[in-house]
Amino acid sequence: MGIVEEAHNLKVLGSGDRVIVLAHGFGTDQSVWKHLVPHLVDDFRVVLYDNMGAGTTNPEYFDFNRYATLEGYAYDLLAILEEIHVDSCIFVGHSVSAMVGAVASISRPDFFSKIIMISGSPRYLNDVDYYGGFEQEELDQLFEAMGANYKAWCSGFAPLAVGGDLESVAVQEFSRTLFNMRPDIALSVAQTIFQSDMRQILNLVTVPCHILQSVKDLAVPVVVSEYLHQNLGGESIVEVMSSDGHLPQLSSPDIVIPVLLKHIRYDISVA
């Protein structure tokens, strides 16, 4: 196993001619896809990996400079696809990985037959004529709380992000993977994501994009999905799901898995 595979805990499961790559968001790891994977392995080669900085990765490999921008993660994704000789894939990116896939597709559109974005956002901060959901003061308070007492912050943030029942298995699961991150790495990753602004690159994304979004999401207002739809450079389609929360594939699999499978199997028809 090469250094890339080892570093990212790369797994390739299932059989099939087509490749599907599943990429997780902040505070989770590849286990966030556990409800989806069983539905894919009979028809696809399923590629799972952990983003650098996830609690399951070696913190020694986390380069604070490299991962100060989303491009660092995009380079990792391209390295993974090259390492395992993927010519073309369906890419499913959750949260920050939706934008990471978009960035990667600009330099290598041939690698991506389509991108399925779940709870993705090009910018979390409000701006003139743009509603991202957060004011700078709110983000500063979030970063301060993370730095002051990471465990306490995790306990408070997990139920807000997941939504629904405070005692749910999904909240417990997200709390676990969030707390697995080294606190200084978690803070750095959160700052990179929440301060990112990818709006200017959206028109360079020519790969078809399927934009999936919970009707209620602490981190991403529903209007953001429409913003992506209007500003992406290629064909795109939006589906707002009746799920609650930022990790709907984990917390509402009964709603989200059928929607995901539909978008994986069907392409956007160009009239």
Short mmCIF file of C-alpha atoms in Angstrom, two decimals:
data_model
loop_
_atom_site.label_atom_id
_atom_site.label_comp_id
_atom_site.label_asym_id
_atom_site.label_seq_id
_atom_site.Cartn_x
_atom_site.Cartn_y
_atom_site.Cartn_z
CA MET A 1 0.00 0.00 0.00
CA GLY A 2 1.36 3.38 -1.01
CA ILE A 3 1.74 6.43 1.21
CA VAL A 4 -1.37 8.09 -0.28
CA GLU A 5 -3.56 5.07 0.44
CA GLU A 6 -2.18 4.59 3.92
CA ALA A 7 -2.45 8.26 4.87
CA HIS A 8 -6.10 8.50 3.81
CA ASN A 9 -7.20 5.02 5.01
CA LEU A 10 -8.26 4.33 1.44
CA LYS A 11 -10.72 1.50 0.85
CA VAL A 12 -12.06 0.18 -2.45
CA LEU A 13 -15.12 -2.03 -2.07
CA GLY A 14 -17.56 -3.77 -4.39
CA SER A 15 -17.44 -4.62 -8.04
CA GLY A 16 -18.67 -3.01 -11.19
CA ASP A 17 -17.41 -1.09 -14.18
CA ARG A 18 -18.28 2.32 -12.77
CA VAL A 19 -16.46 3.99 -9.88
CA ILE A 20 -18.14 6.05 -7.17
CA VAL A 21 -16.04 8.10 -4.74
CA LEU A 22 -17.50 9.08 -1.35
CA ALA A 23 -15.89 12.05 0.42
CA HIS A 24 -16.90 13.16 3.93
CA GLY A 25 -17.13 16.61 5.51
CA PHE A 26 -15.77 18.35 8.60
CA GLY A 27 -15.76 16.43 11.87
CA THR A 28 -16.53 13.04 10.34
CA ASP A 29 -14.70 10.26 8.52
CA GLN A 30 -15.65 7.62 5.94
CA SER A 31 -17.96 5.93 8.47
CA VAL A 32 -20.51 8.69 7.75
CA TRP A 33 -21.39 6.72 4.58
CA LYS A 34 -22.28 3.48 6.39
CA HIS A 35 -25.96 3.61 5.41
CA LEU A 36 -25.19 4.23 1.72
CA VAL A 37 -22.33 1.82 0.99
CA PRO A 38 -24.38 -1.44 1.18
CA HIS A 39 -26.64 -0.11 -1.60
CA LEU A 40 -23.69 0.51 -3.94
CA VAL A 41 -21.27 -2.39 -3.66
CA ASP A 42 -23.15 -4.70 -6.03
CA ASP A 43 -23.10 -2.22 -8.92
CA PHE A 44 -20.06 0.00 -8.34
CA ARG A 45 -16.47 0.06 -7.23
CA VAL A 46 -16.85 2.23 -4.15
CA VAL A 47 -13.88 4.36 -3.09
CA LEU A 48 -13.83 5.56 0.52
CA TYR A 49 -11.16 7.75 2.09
CA ASP A 50 -10.60 10.06 5.05
CA ASN A 51 -9.71 13.72 4.65
CA MET A 52 -6.41 14.64 6.22
CA GLY A 53 -7.09 15.95 9.72
CA ALA A 54 -9.93 13.51 10.40
CA GLY A 55 -9.55 11.73 13.74
CA THR A 56 -8.78 8.47 11.92
CA THR A 57 -5.73 9.95 10.15
CA ASN A 58 -2.22 10.41 11.52
CA PRO A 59 -1.99 13.98 12.84
CA GLU A 60 1.68 14.04 11.89
CA TYR A 61 0.61 14.10 8.24
CA PHE A 62 -1.48 17.24 8.72
CA ASP A 63 0.32 20.17 7.09
CA PHE A 64 -1.25 23.38 8.43
CA ASN A 65 -0.06 25.38 5.42
CA ARG A 66 -1.23 22.87 2.81
CA TYR A 67 -4.70 22.66 4.36
CA ALA A 68 -5.11 26.39 4.92
CA THR A 69 -7.06 26.40 1.64
CA LEU A 70 -9.46 23.91 0.06
CA GLU A 71 -6.98 23.43 -2.80
CA GLY A 72 -4.85 21.29 -0.47
CA TYR A 73 -7.72 18.82 -0.13
CA ALA A 74 -8.40 18.97 -3.89
CA TYR A 75 -4.78 18.01 -4.61
CA ASP A 76 -5.19 15.05 -2.23
CA LEU A 77 -8.32 13.91 -4.06
CA LEU A 78 -6.59 14.07 -7.44
CA ALA A 79 -3.60 12.16 -6.03
CA ILE A 80 -5.95 9.44 -4.73
CA LEU A 81 -7.71 9.10 -8.11
CA GLU A 82 -4.35 8.87 -9.91
CA GLU A 83 -2.97 6.40 -7.37
CA ILE A 84 -5.79 3.91 -7.92
CA HIS A 85 -6.04 4.56 -11.68
CA VAL A 86 -9.54 5.99 -11.79
CA ASP A 87 -10.30 7.33 -15.27
CA SER A 88 -13.74 8.67 -14.41
CA CYS A 89 -15.95 8.62 -11.34
CA ILE A 90 -19.21 9.75 -9.86
CA PHE A 91 -18.07 11.92 -6.97
CA VAL A 92 -20.29 12.31 -3.90
CA GLY A 93 -19.01 15.12 -1.69
CA HIS A 94 -20.51 15.99 1.69
CA SER A 95 -20.20 19.53 3.11
CA VAL A 96 -16.68 20.87 2.46
CA SER A 97 -15.95 17.93 0.15
CA ALA A 98 -18.65 19.17 -2.24
CA MET A 99 -16.46 22.23 -2.86
CA VAL A 100 -13.27 20.15 -2.82
CA GLY A 101 -14.68 18.01 -5.64
CA ALA A 102 -15.70 21.14 -7.54
CA VAL A 103 -12.18 22.60 -7.25
CA ALA A 104 -10.57 19.30 -8.32
CA SER A 105 -12.90 19.05 -11.32
CA ILE A 106 -11.71 22.38 -12.70
CA SER A 107 -8.21 21.08 -13.34
CA ARG A 108 -9.28 17.52 -14.26
CA PRO A 109 -12.89 17.51 -15.53
CA ASP A 110 -12.17 14.17 -17.25
CA PHE A 111 -11.96 12.50 -13.82
CA PHE A 112 -15.56 13.38 -12.93
CA SER A 113 -18.65 12.21 -14.83
CA LYS A 114 -20.75 14.12 -12.29
CA ILE A 115 -20.56 15.60 -8.81
CA ILE A 116 -23.26 15.02 -6.22
CA MET A 117 -23.09 17.71 -3.56
CA ILE A 118 -24.70 17.12 -0.15
CA SER A 119 -24.98 20.14 2.18
CA GLY A 120 -22.36 22.06 0.19
CA SER A 121 -21.71 25.80 0.39
CA PRO A 122 -19.34 28.10 -1.50
CA ARG A 123 -19.30 30.64 1.35
CA TYR A 124 -20.62 30.52 4.92
CA LEU A 125 -20.28 34.23 5.66
CA ASN A 126 -23.01 36.68 4.71
CA ASP A 127 -21.96 39.31 2.18
CA VAL A 128 -23.60 42.09 0.19
CA ASP A 129 -26.33 40.36 -1.87
CA TYR A 130 -25.32 36.95 -0.52
CA TYR A 131 -26.76 35.00 2.40
CA GLY A 132 -24.37 32.36 3.70
CA GLY A 133 -25.94 32.01 7.14
CA PHE A 134 -23.23 33.46 9.41
CA GLU A 135 -21.91 36.84 10.50
CA GLN A 136 -18.18 37.18 11.22
CA GLU A 137 -18.90 37.77 14.90
CA GLU A 138 -20.70 34.42 15.13
CA LEU A 139 -17.77 32.62 13.51
CA ASP A 140 -15.30 34.34 15.83
CA GLN A 141 -17.34 33.13 18.81
CA LEU A 142 -17.40 29.60 17.38
CA PHE A 143 -13.60 29.58 16.94
CA GLU A 144 -13.09 31.01 20.42
CA ALA A 145 -15.29 28.32 21.98
CA MET A 146 -13.40 25.59 20.09
CA GLY A 147 -10.08 26.94 21.34
CA ALA A 148 -11.23 27.38 24.94
CA ASN A 149 -12.69 23.91 25.61
CA TYR A 150 -12.86 21.62 22.62
CA LYS A 151 -14.71 18.77 24.31
CA ALA A 152 -17.42 21.10 25.63
CA TRP A 153 -17.72 22.70 22.20
CA CYS A 154 -18.16 19.28 20.54
CA SER A 155 -20.93 18.37 22.97
CA GLY A 156 -22.81 21.56 22.11
CA PHE A 157 -22.13 21.68 18.38
CA ALA A 158 -22.91 18.06 17.47
CA PRO A 159 -26.67 18.15 18.26
CA LEU A 160 -27.04 21.54 16.55
CA ALA A 161 -25.33 20.33 13.39
CA VAL A 162 -27.11 16.98 13.23
CA GLY A 163 -30.53 18.35 14.21
CA GLY A 164 -33.44 16.34 15.53
CA ASP A 165 -33.24 14.32 18.73
CA LEU A 166 -30.41 15.23 21.13
CA GLU A 167 -30.06 11.60 22.17
CA SER A 168 -30.02 10.13 18.66
CA VAL A 169 -27.43 7.66 17.47
CA ALA A 170 -26.44 10.14 14.74
CA VAL A 171 -25.64 12.82 17.35
CA GLN A 172 -23.58 10.31 19.34
CA GLU A 173 -21.78 9.22 16.17
CA PHE A 174 -20.96 12.79 15.07
CA SER A 175 -19.85 13.69 18.62
CA ARG A 176 -17.49 10.71 18.55
CA THR A 177 -15.85 11.51 15.20
CA LEU A 178 -15.69 15.23 16.02
CA PHE A 179 -13.99 14.58 19.35
CA ASN A 180 -11.55 12.19 17.65
CA MET A 181 -9.93 15.15 15.88
CA ARG A 182 -6.93 16.74 17.53
CA PRO A 183 -8.27 20.08 18.86
CA ASP A 184 -5.70 22.34 17.17
CA ILE A 185 -6.27 20.56 13.85
CA ALA A 186 -10.06 20.77 14.25
CA LEU A 187 -9.84 24.53 14.86
CA SER A 188 -7.58 25.05 11.84
CA VAL A 189 -9.87 23.00 9.58
CA ALA A 190 -12.97 24.82 10.84
CA GLN A 191 -11.35 28.20 10.19
CA THR A 192 -10.33 27.17 6.66
CA ILE A 193 -13.84 25.94 5.84
CA PHE A 194 -15.93 28.64 7.48
CA GLN A 195 -13.76 31.48 6.11
CA SER A 196 -13.59 30.02 2.60
CA ASP A 197 -15.10 31.81 -0.38
CA MET A 198 -15.36 29.70 -3.52
CA ARG A 199 -17.96 31.81 -5.31
CA GLN A 200 -15.52 33.08 -7.92
CA ILE A 201 -14.60 29.57 -9.14
CA LEU A 202 -18.12 28.18 -9.55
CA ASN A 203 -18.44 29.28 -13.17
CA LEU A 204 -15.27 27.27 -13.98
CA VAL A 205 -16.97 24.02 -12.88
CA THR A 206 -18.26 22.41 -16.10
CA VAL A 207 -19.03 18.91 -14.78
CA PRO A 208 -22.76 18.21 -14.17
CA CYS A 209 -23.66 18.84 -10.50
CA HIS A 210 -26.54 17.42 -8.47
CA ILE A 211 -27.12 19.70 -5.48
CA LEU A 212 -28.81 17.99 -2.51
CA GLN A 213 -29.76 19.93 0.58
CA SER A 214 -31.74 19.46 3.81
CA VAL A 215 -34.72 21.77 4.19
CA LYS A 216 -33.29 22.70 7.61
CA ASP A 217 -29.52 22.91 8.07
CA LEU A 218 -27.71 24.96 10.73
CA ALA A 219 -24.66 25.42 8.48
CA VAL A 220 -26.22 25.91 5.04
CA PRO A 221 -29.40 27.90 4.37
CA VAL A 222 -31.62 26.50 1.59
CA VAL A 223 -31.00 29.60 -0.57
CA VAL A 224 -27.36 28.50 -0.94
CA SER A 225 -28.40 25.48 -3.02
CA GLU A 226 -30.18 27.82 -5.44
CA TYR A 227 -27.11 30.09 -5.52
CA LEU A 228 -24.96 27.09 -6.52
CA HIS A 229 -27.49 26.12 -9.19
CA GLN A 230 -27.48 29.63 -10.68
CA ASN A 231 -23.69 30.08 -10.62
CA LEU A 232 -22.13 26.72 -11.50
CA GLY A 233 -20.65 26.70 -15.00
CA GLY A 234 -22.22 23.45 -16.18
CA GLU A 235 -25.55 21.68 -15.95
CA SER A 236 -26.97 21.42 -12.44
CA ILE A 237 -30.09 20.31 -10.64
CA VAL A 238 -31.29 20.99 -7.08
CA GLU A 239 -33.26 18.74 -4.75
CA VAL A 240 -34.23 20.03 -1.32
CA MET A 241 -34.93 17.04 0.93
CA SER A 242 -37.34 16.91 3.86
CA SER A 243 -34.44 15.91 6.14
CA ASP A 244 -33.24 17.96 9.11
CA GLY A 245 -29.57 18.74 9.69
CA HIS A 246 -26.15 19.04 8.08
CA LEU A 247 -25.40 15.28 8.01
CA PRO A 248 -28.65 13.90 6.57
CA GLN A 249 -27.06 10.74 5.14
CA LEU A 250 -26.26 9.80 8.75
CA SER A 251 -29.30 11.16 10.59
CA SER A 252 -32.12 10.59 8.05
CA PRO A 253 -31.00 7.66 5.87
CA ASP A 254 -34.59 6.61 5.18
CA ILE A 255 -35.18 9.94 3.41
CA VAL A 256 -31.73 10.59 1.99
CA ILE A 257 -30.45 7.23 0.71
CA PRO A 258 -33.26 6.82 -1.88
CA VAL A 259 -32.64 10.39 -3.09
CA LEU A 260 -28.90 9.77 -3.32
CA LEU A 261 -29.39 6.52 -5.23
CA LYS A 262 -31.71 8.28 -7.67
CA HIS A 263 -29.14 11.01 -8.39
CA ILE A 264 -26.32 8.46 -8.64
CA ARG A 265 -28.25 6.39 -11.21
CA TYR A 266 -29.84 9.15 -13.27
CA ASP A 267 -28.03 11.84 -15.22
CA ILE A 268 -29.30 15.35 -15.81
CA SER A 269 -31.03 15.24 -19.17
CA VAL A 270 -29.97 18.09 -21.40
CA ALA A 271 -32.95 19.32 -23.38
#
